[in-house]
């Protein structure tokens, strides 16, 4: 984010937990999906939110656009606290914030034509006359690479890639300032993924809208993101420019993720993490990553590291980064 541009989106200290029924005579477990997460997004900026499945990425996405409410913390959009659904301000802000979900078929109504569904946001918000809305829908189809003859088709008559393009056209109908994409290509064939990612990147830059791209795949995220935030068990462990995070990861978990991404023509050692990710209902004490961390210290099990600024400007939550890490390097 540039120093001169105020953030279009700011989240501070987000916490979200869910009760999970355990059985007839057992108390429900508390799933800690998001634990004190903070981030900022500048106008026109793209942020990739990455991490393993179950780390809380999708929950963060829903919190950021108001589809879910945090137990603690706040979300500020363009200087205004995000209102609850049903609040009179919600409808006005909803025009400016849109979301693209993972499964395009689930996001579309199989009983309505593609044209009707793209036009629906324009009708709901009373944007333009009927003829103006028709022209807008045709222009949106062209923008996302669909033909006008797709207007009269139903979702089941389209391929997966075409459905996701239609979902994207609907999300862009109100000309939003922010779009949140939750695993938008993971349900598509590999041959189609690159097409949709390239389309998203082109539209985001041309329209100068801010975007949060949620994915577990670093190969996809690096193609579309100005910055990357790496999540582990409900918290951000590293955040910085895409180039810095991918070329010189600082957090041990980020190093493991980056080492798993194949690079043609390059050989590098793979960091193998031991064990499975901890259960969110039984979050480890201290640093949540310490049971799997290859360089964990005794203090990592006792104290959770803060997300602090590194010398190059990125933020990292690790005891080994900063003053303590420098002291340990001297001792070695």
Short mmCIF file of C-alpha atoms in Angstrom, two decimals:
data_model
loop_
_atom_site.label_atom_id
_atom_site.label_comp_id
_atom_site.label_asym_id
_atom_site.label_seq_id
_atom_site.Cartn_x
_atom_site.Cartn_y
_atom_site.Cartn_z
CA UNK A 1 0.00 0.00 0.00
CA UNK A 2 1.32 3.44 -0.85
CA UNK A 3 1.99 5.89 1.93
CA UNK A 4 -0.26 8.56 0.38
CA UNK A 5 -3.36 6.47 -0.27
CA UNK A 6 -5.65 5.75 2.69
CA UNK A 7 -6.77 2.12 2.77
CA UNK A 8 -9.99 1.19 1.02
CA UNK A 9 -10.27 -1.70 3.48
CA UNK A 10 -8.89 -2.09 6.98
CA UNK A 11 -9.42 -5.00 9.37
CA UNK A 12 -8.23 -4.79 12.97
CA UNK A 13 -8.06 -7.65 15.46
CA UNK A 14 -10.65 -9.91 13.81
CA UNK A 15 -11.72 -12.89 15.92
CA UNK A 16 -14.28 -15.50 14.87
CA UNK A 17 -15.11 -18.78 16.60
CA UNK A 18 -17.82 -21.36 16.00
CA UNK A 19 -19.45 -23.94 18.24
CA UNK A 20 -19.11 -27.47 16.89
CA UNK A 21 -21.51 -30.10 18.32
CA UNK A 22 -19.57 -33.11 19.64
CA UNK A 23 -22.22 -35.61 20.65
CA UNK A 24 -25.29 -36.18 22.77
CA UNK A 25 -23.56 -35.91 26.15
CA UNK A 26 -20.52 -33.84 25.21
CA UNK A 27 -20.16 -30.07 25.33
CA UNK A 28 -19.66 -28.35 21.97
CA UNK A 29 -16.11 -27.63 20.88
CA UNK A 30 -15.02 -24.11 19.98
CA UNK A 31 -13.46 -23.81 16.54
CA UNK A 32 -11.17 -20.79 16.48
CA UNK A 33 -11.34 -19.94 12.78
CA UNK A 34 -9.83 -16.45 12.94
CA UNK A 35 -7.64 -15.27 15.81
CA UNK A 36 -6.70 -11.58 15.99
CA UNK A 37 -6.17 -10.97 12.27
CA UNK A 38 -5.39 -7.48 10.94
CA UNK A 39 -4.74 -6.29 7.38
CA UNK A 40 -5.03 -3.30 5.08
CA UNK A 41 -5.75 -2.94 1.37
CA UNK A 42 -5.12 0.15 -0.75
CA UNK A 43 -7.43 1.26 -3.58
CA UNK A 44 -6.61 -0.70 -6.74
CA UNK A 45 -4.31 -3.12 -4.91
CA UNK A 46 -4.47 -6.91 -5.13
CA UNK A 47 -3.74 -9.03 -2.06
CA UNK A 48 -3.29 -12.79 -2.15
CA UNK A 49 -4.43 -14.61 1.00
CA UNK A 50 -2.84 -18.06 1.10
CA UNK A 51 -2.55 -21.02 3.44
CA UNK A 52 -3.53 -24.65 3.87
CA UNK A 53 -7.17 -25.74 3.76
CA UNK A 54 -8.86 -25.06 7.08
CA UNK A 55 -6.62 -22.14 8.10
CA UNK A 56 -9.53 -19.67 8.08
CA UNK A 57 -9.07 -17.97 4.70
CA UNK A 58 -12.69 -18.27 3.59
CA UNK A 59 -13.95 -17.10 6.98
CA UNK A 60 -11.78 -14.00 6.65
CA UNK A 61 -13.26 -13.34 3.21
CA UNK A 62 -16.80 -13.52 4.58
CA UNK A 63 -15.91 -11.23 7.48
CA UNK A 64 -14.36 -8.66 5.17
CA UNK A 65 -17.49 -8.26 3.05
CA UNK A 66 -19.99 -8.49 5.91
CA UNK A 67 -21.48 -11.92 5.19
CA UNK A 68 -20.35 -12.94 8.68
CA UNK A 69 -19.82 -10.88 11.83
CA UNK A 70 -16.67 -11.06 13.96
CA UNK A 71 -16.80 -11.90 17.65
CA UNK A 72 -14.26 -9.12 18.15
CA UNK A 73 -12.44 -6.62 15.99
CA UNK A 74 -13.62 -4.31 13.24
CA UNK A 75 -13.78 -3.94 9.47
CA UNK A 76 -13.56 -0.44 7.99
CA UNK A 77 -14.44 0.06 4.33
CA UNK A 78 -13.55 3.43 2.81
CA UNK A 79 -13.51 5.06 6.25
CA UNK A 80 -16.84 3.60 7.39
CA UNK A 81 -17.49 0.66 9.71
CA UNK A 82 -19.00 -2.23 7.77
CA UNK A 83 -22.71 -2.32 8.71
CA UNK A 84 -24.65 -5.45 9.57
CA UNK A 85 -26.83 -7.12 6.93
CA UNK A 86 -30.23 -5.44 7.07
CA UNK A 87 -28.81 -2.07 8.06
CA UNK A 88 -29.97 0.67 5.70
CA UNK A 89 -26.32 1.43 4.88
CA UNK A 90 -25.67 -2.18 3.88
CA UNK A 91 -27.45 -1.93 0.53
CA UNK A 92 -25.46 1.15 -0.44
CA UNK A 93 -22.12 -0.42 0.47
CA UNK A 94 -23.07 -3.75 -1.09
CA UNK A 95 -22.86 -2.14 -4.52
CA UNK A 96 -19.20 -1.38 -3.88
CA UNK A 97 -18.18 -4.77 -2.45
CA UNK A 98 -18.66 -8.05 -4.32
CA UNK A 99 -17.54 -11.66 -3.89
CA UNK A 100 -16.77 -14.49 -6.31
CA UNK A 101 -17.17 -17.92 -4.74
CA UNK A 102 -15.40 -21.20 -5.39
CA UNK A 103 -18.26 -23.14 -7.00
CA UNK A 104 -19.83 -21.16 -9.85
CA UNK A 105 -22.75 -23.57 -10.22
CA UNK A 106 -23.71 -23.15 -6.57
CA UNK A 107 -23.45 -19.36 -6.97
CA UNK A 108 -25.89 -19.33 -9.90
CA UNK A 109 -29.62 -20.07 -10.00
CA UNK A 110 -30.10 -22.97 -12.41
CA UNK A 111 -33.67 -21.81 -13.12
CA UNK A 112 -32.68 -18.38 -14.46
CA UNK A 113 -30.87 -17.48 -17.65
CA UNK A 114 -27.36 -16.06 -17.51
CA UNK A 115 -28.59 -12.73 -18.84
CA UNK A 116 -31.24 -12.43 -16.13
CA UNK A 117 -28.71 -13.16 -13.40
CA UNK A 118 -26.15 -10.63 -14.65
CA UNK A 119 -28.89 -8.00 -14.87
CA UNK A 120 -30.24 -8.76 -11.39
CA UNK A 121 -27.81 -6.52 -9.41
CA UNK A 122 -28.60 -3.62 -11.74
CA UNK A 123 -32.33 -4.10 -11.16
CA UNK A 124 -31.96 -4.47 -7.38
CA UNK A 125 -30.05 -1.21 -7.09
CA UNK A 126 -32.16 0.61 -9.69
CA UNK A 127 -29.24 1.35 -11.98
CA UNK A 128 -30.25 2.66 -15.41
CA UNK A 129 -33.28 2.17 -17.59
CA UNK A 130 -34.19 -1.20 -19.07
CA UNK A 131 -32.38 -0.45 -22.32
CA UNK A 132 -29.35 0.86 -20.43
CA UNK A 133 -29.26 -2.30 -18.32
CA UNK A 134 -29.41 -4.44 -21.45
CA UNK A 135 -26.48 -2.55 -22.92
CA UNK A 136 -24.57 -2.90 -19.67
CA UNK A 137 -25.15 -6.67 -19.60
CA UNK A 138 -23.93 -7.04 -23.18
CA UNK A 139 -20.80 -5.03 -22.37
CA UNK A 140 -20.12 -7.17 -19.29
CA UNK A 141 -20.41 -10.35 -21.35
CA UNK A 142 -17.82 -9.01 -23.75
CA UNK A 143 -15.54 -7.99 -20.87
CA UNK A 144 -15.47 -11.52 -19.44
CA UNK A 145 -15.09 -13.26 -22.79
CA UNK A 146 -18.62 -14.60 -23.29
CA UNK A 147 -20.79 -14.21 -26.39
CA UNK A 148 -24.17 -12.53 -26.51
CA UNK A 149 -25.81 -15.86 -27.35
CA UNK A 150 -24.91 -16.98 -23.80
CA UNK A 151 -27.51 -14.53 -22.47
CA UNK A 152 -30.41 -16.91 -23.02
CA UNK A 153 -28.64 -20.00 -21.75
CA UNK A 154 -28.99 -21.59 -18.33
CA UNK A 155 -26.06 -22.41 -16.02
CA UNK A 156 -26.27 -26.15 -16.70
CA UNK A 157 -25.75 -25.44 -20.40
CA UNK A 158 -22.37 -23.81 -19.77
CA UNK A 159 -18.94 -25.24 -18.97
CA UNK A 160 -17.32 -24.61 -15.60
CA UNK A 161 -15.12 -21.86 -16.99
CA UNK A 162 -18.07 -20.16 -18.69
CA UNK A 163 -20.08 -20.28 -15.46
CA UNK A 164 -17.27 -18.63 -13.52
CA UNK A 165 -17.03 -15.94 -16.20
CA UNK A 166 -20.77 -15.33 -15.80
CA UNK A 167 -20.38 -15.10 -12.01
CA UNK A 168 -17.58 -12.59 -12.53
CA UNK A 169 -19.72 -10.53 -14.92
CA UNK A 170 -22.48 -10.40 -12.31
CA UNK A 171 -20.00 -9.34 -9.61
CA UNK A 172 -18.73 -6.52 -11.85
CA UNK A 173 -22.21 -5.28 -12.77
CA UNK A 174 -22.31 -2.58 -10.08
CA UNK A 175 -18.72 -1.46 -10.80
CA UNK A 176 -17.42 -2.37 -7.32
CA UNK A 177 -14.39 -0.85 -5.61
CA UNK A 178 -13.51 -4.16 -3.94
CA UNK A 179 -13.92 -7.75 -5.09
CA UNK A 180 -13.11 -10.76 -2.90
CA UNK A 181 -12.40 -13.98 -4.81
CA UNK A 182 -12.60 -17.14 -2.68
CA UNK A 183 -10.75 -19.97 -4.45
CA UNK A 184 -12.31 -18.86 -7.77
CA UNK A 185 -10.40 -21.32 -9.96
CA UNK A 186 -9.87 -24.36 -7.72
CA UNK A 187 -13.03 -26.07 -9.04
CA UNK A 188 -11.97 -25.58 -12.67
CA UNK A 189 -9.81 -27.73 -14.93
CA UNK A 190 -6.14 -26.77 -14.90
CA UNK A 191 -6.37 -25.81 -18.58
CA UNK A 192 -9.07 -23.25 -17.73
CA UNK A 193 -7.55 -21.88 -14.52
CA UNK A 194 -4.91 -19.74 -16.24
CA UNK A 195 -7.53 -18.19 -18.54
CA UNK A 196 -9.74 -17.12 -15.62
CA UNK A 197 -6.77 -15.86 -13.56
CA UNK A 198 -5.48 -13.80 -16.51
CA UNK A 199 -8.98 -12.41 -17.04
CA UNK A 200 -9.27 -11.44 -13.37
CA UNK A 201 -5.88 -9.76 -13.45
CA UNK A 202 -6.72 -7.81 -16.62
CA UNK A 203 -10.10 -6.65 -15.31
CA UNK A 204 -8.71 -5.70 -11.90
CA UNK A 205 -6.00 -3.53 -13.44
CA UNK A 206 -8.24 -1.99 -16.09
CA UNK A 207 -11.01 -1.14 -13.62
CA UNK A 208 -8.52 -0.16 -10.89
CA UNK A 209 -10.50 -2.03 -8.26
CA UNK A 210 -9.02 -3.56 -5.13
CA UNK A 211 -9.03 -7.34 -4.93
CA UNK A 212 -8.43 -10.03 -2.33
CA UNK A 213 -7.60 -13.35 -3.97
CA UNK A 214 -8.00 -16.31 -1.59
CA UNK A 215 -6.24 -19.53 -2.55
CA UNK A 216 -4.17 -22.43 -1.27
CA UNK A 217 -2.10 -22.41 -4.47
CA UNK A 218 0.91 -20.09 -4.50
CA UNK A 219 1.42 -20.71 -8.22
CA UNK A 220 -1.89 -19.00 -8.90
CA UNK A 221 -1.55 -16.27 -6.29
CA UNK A 222 1.83 -15.06 -7.55
CA UNK A 223 0.34 -14.34 -10.99
CA UNK A 224 -2.26 -11.91 -9.72
CA UNK A 225 -1.19 -10.38 -6.38
CA UNK A 226 0.76 -7.23 -5.54
CA UNK A 227 1.11 -8.44 -1.97
CA UNK A 228 0.75 -11.82 -0.28
CA UNK A 229 -0.46 -12.58 3.25
CA UNK A 230 0.25 -16.10 4.51
CA UNK A 231 -2.21 -17.55 7.03
CA UNK A 232 -1.71 -20.34 9.52
CA UNK A 233 -4.46 -21.47 11.90
CA UNK A 234 -6.42 -18.24 11.86
CA UNK A 235 -3.57 -15.72 11.93
CA UNK A 236 -1.26 -14.03 9.43
CA UNK A 237 2.32 -15.22 9.87
CA UNK A 238 3.92 -13.26 7.02
CA UNK A 239 2.78 -10.43 4.76
CA UNK A 240 4.68 -8.43 2.18
CA UNK A 241 5.20 -7.81 -1.51
CA UNK A 242 4.71 -10.87 -3.69
CA UNK A 243 8.30 -10.69 -4.87
CA UNK A 244 9.75 -10.52 -1.35
CA UNK A 245 7.56 -13.28 0.08
CA UNK A 246 8.15 -15.70 -2.79
CA UNK A 247 11.83 -15.05 -3.45
CA UNK A 248 12.99 -14.65 0.14
CA UNK A 249 10.41 -16.04 2.60
CA UNK A 250 11.22 -15.29 6.24
CA UNK A 251 8.71 -17.29 8.27
CA UNK A 252 9.45 -21.05 8.51
CA UNK A 253 5.91 -21.88 7.40
CA UNK A 254 6.17 -19.61 4.35
CA UNK A 255 9.49 -21.25 3.48
CA UNK A 256 7.81 -24.64 3.52
CA UNK A 257 4.98 -23.44 1.27
CA UNK A 258 7.33 -21.80 -1.21
CA UNK A 259 9.65 -24.82 -1.31
CA UNK A 260 6.70 -26.99 -2.37
CA UNK A 261 6.04 -24.90 -5.50
CA UNK A 262 7.78 -26.47 -8.53
CA UNK A 263 10.06 -24.12 -10.48
CA UNK A 264 11.05 -25.24 -14.00
CA UNK A 265 14.80 -25.54 -14.47
CA UNK A 266 15.58 -24.92 -10.82
CA UNK A 267 16.49 -27.35 -8.08
CA UNK A 268 15.95 -26.45 -4.48
CA UNK A 269 15.63 -28.42 -1.28
CA UNK A 270 12.13 -29.14 -0.08
CA UNK A 271 11.14 -28.24 3.49
CA UNK A 272 9.05 -31.12 4.82
CA UNK A 273 6.77 -30.24 7.72
CA UNK A 274 6.19 -32.93 10.31
CA UNK A 275 2.66 -33.88 11.30
CA UNK A 276 -0.70 -32.49 10.30
CA UNK A 277 -2.05 -28.99 10.97
CA UNK A 278 -3.38 -28.75 14.55
CA UNK A 279 -7.08 -28.96 15.25
CA UNK A 280 -8.55 -25.42 15.40
CA UNK A 281 -10.56 -26.62 18.41
CA UNK A 282 -7.31 -27.42 20.25
CA UNK A 283 -5.03 -24.58 19.27
CA UNK A 284 -1.45 -25.06 20.56
CA UNK A 285 -0.12 -22.65 23.16
CA UNK A 286 2.34 -19.97 22.12
CA UNK A 287 3.08 -19.92 18.42
CA UNK A 288 0.47 -22.12 16.73
CA UNK A 289 3.10 -23.35 14.27
CA UNK A 290 5.67 -24.49 16.84
CA UNK A 291 4.64 -28.22 16.90
CA UNK A 292 5.57 -28.48 13.20
CA UNK A 293 8.33 -25.87 13.02
CA UNK A 294 11.81 -27.25 12.20
CA UNK A 295 13.54 -24.38 14.05
CA UNK A 296 11.23 -23.92 17.05
CA UNK A 297 12.70 -22.74 20.36
CA UNK A 298 11.33 -23.46 23.87
CA UNK A 299 9.89 -19.95 24.07
CA UNK A 300 7.83 -20.61 20.92
CA UNK A 301 5.63 -23.01 22.91
CA UNK A 302 5.05 -20.38 25.60
CA UNK A 303 4.61 -17.05 23.83
CA UNK A 304 2.75 -16.18 20.65
CA UNK A 305 4.88 -13.90 18.44
CA UNK A 306 3.49 -10.56 17.34
CA UNK A 307 3.21 -9.62 13.68
CA UNK A 308 6.08 -7.13 13.50
CA UNK A 309 7.72 -5.17 10.71
CA UNK A 310 10.93 -6.63 9.27
CA UNK A 311 13.76 -4.40 7.96
CA UNK A 312 12.47 -4.67 4.37
CA UNK A 313 8.97 -3.49 5.32
CA UNK A 314 7.11 -6.77 5.35
CA UNK A 315 5.41 -8.11 8.50
CA UNK A 316 6.42 -11.42 10.09
CA UNK A 317 5.18 -13.23 13.20
CA UNK A 318 8.23 -15.21 14.31
CA UNK A 319 10.49 -15.00 17.37
CA UNK A 320 13.47 -15.75 15.14
CA UNK A 321 12.99 -12.59 13.08
CA UNK A 322 14.26 -9.28 14.40
CA UNK A 323 16.35 -8.59 17.50
CA UNK A 324 16.06 -12.09 18.96
CA UNK A 325 16.98 -13.71 15.66
CA UNK A 326 20.02 -11.45 15.33
CA UNK A 327 21.18 -12.37 18.84
CA UNK A 328 20.76 -16.08 18.13
CA UNK A 329 22.73 -15.73 14.89
CA UNK A 330 25.59 -14.15 16.85
CA UNK A 331 25.59 -17.03 19.33
CA UNK A 332 25.80 -19.53 16.50
#
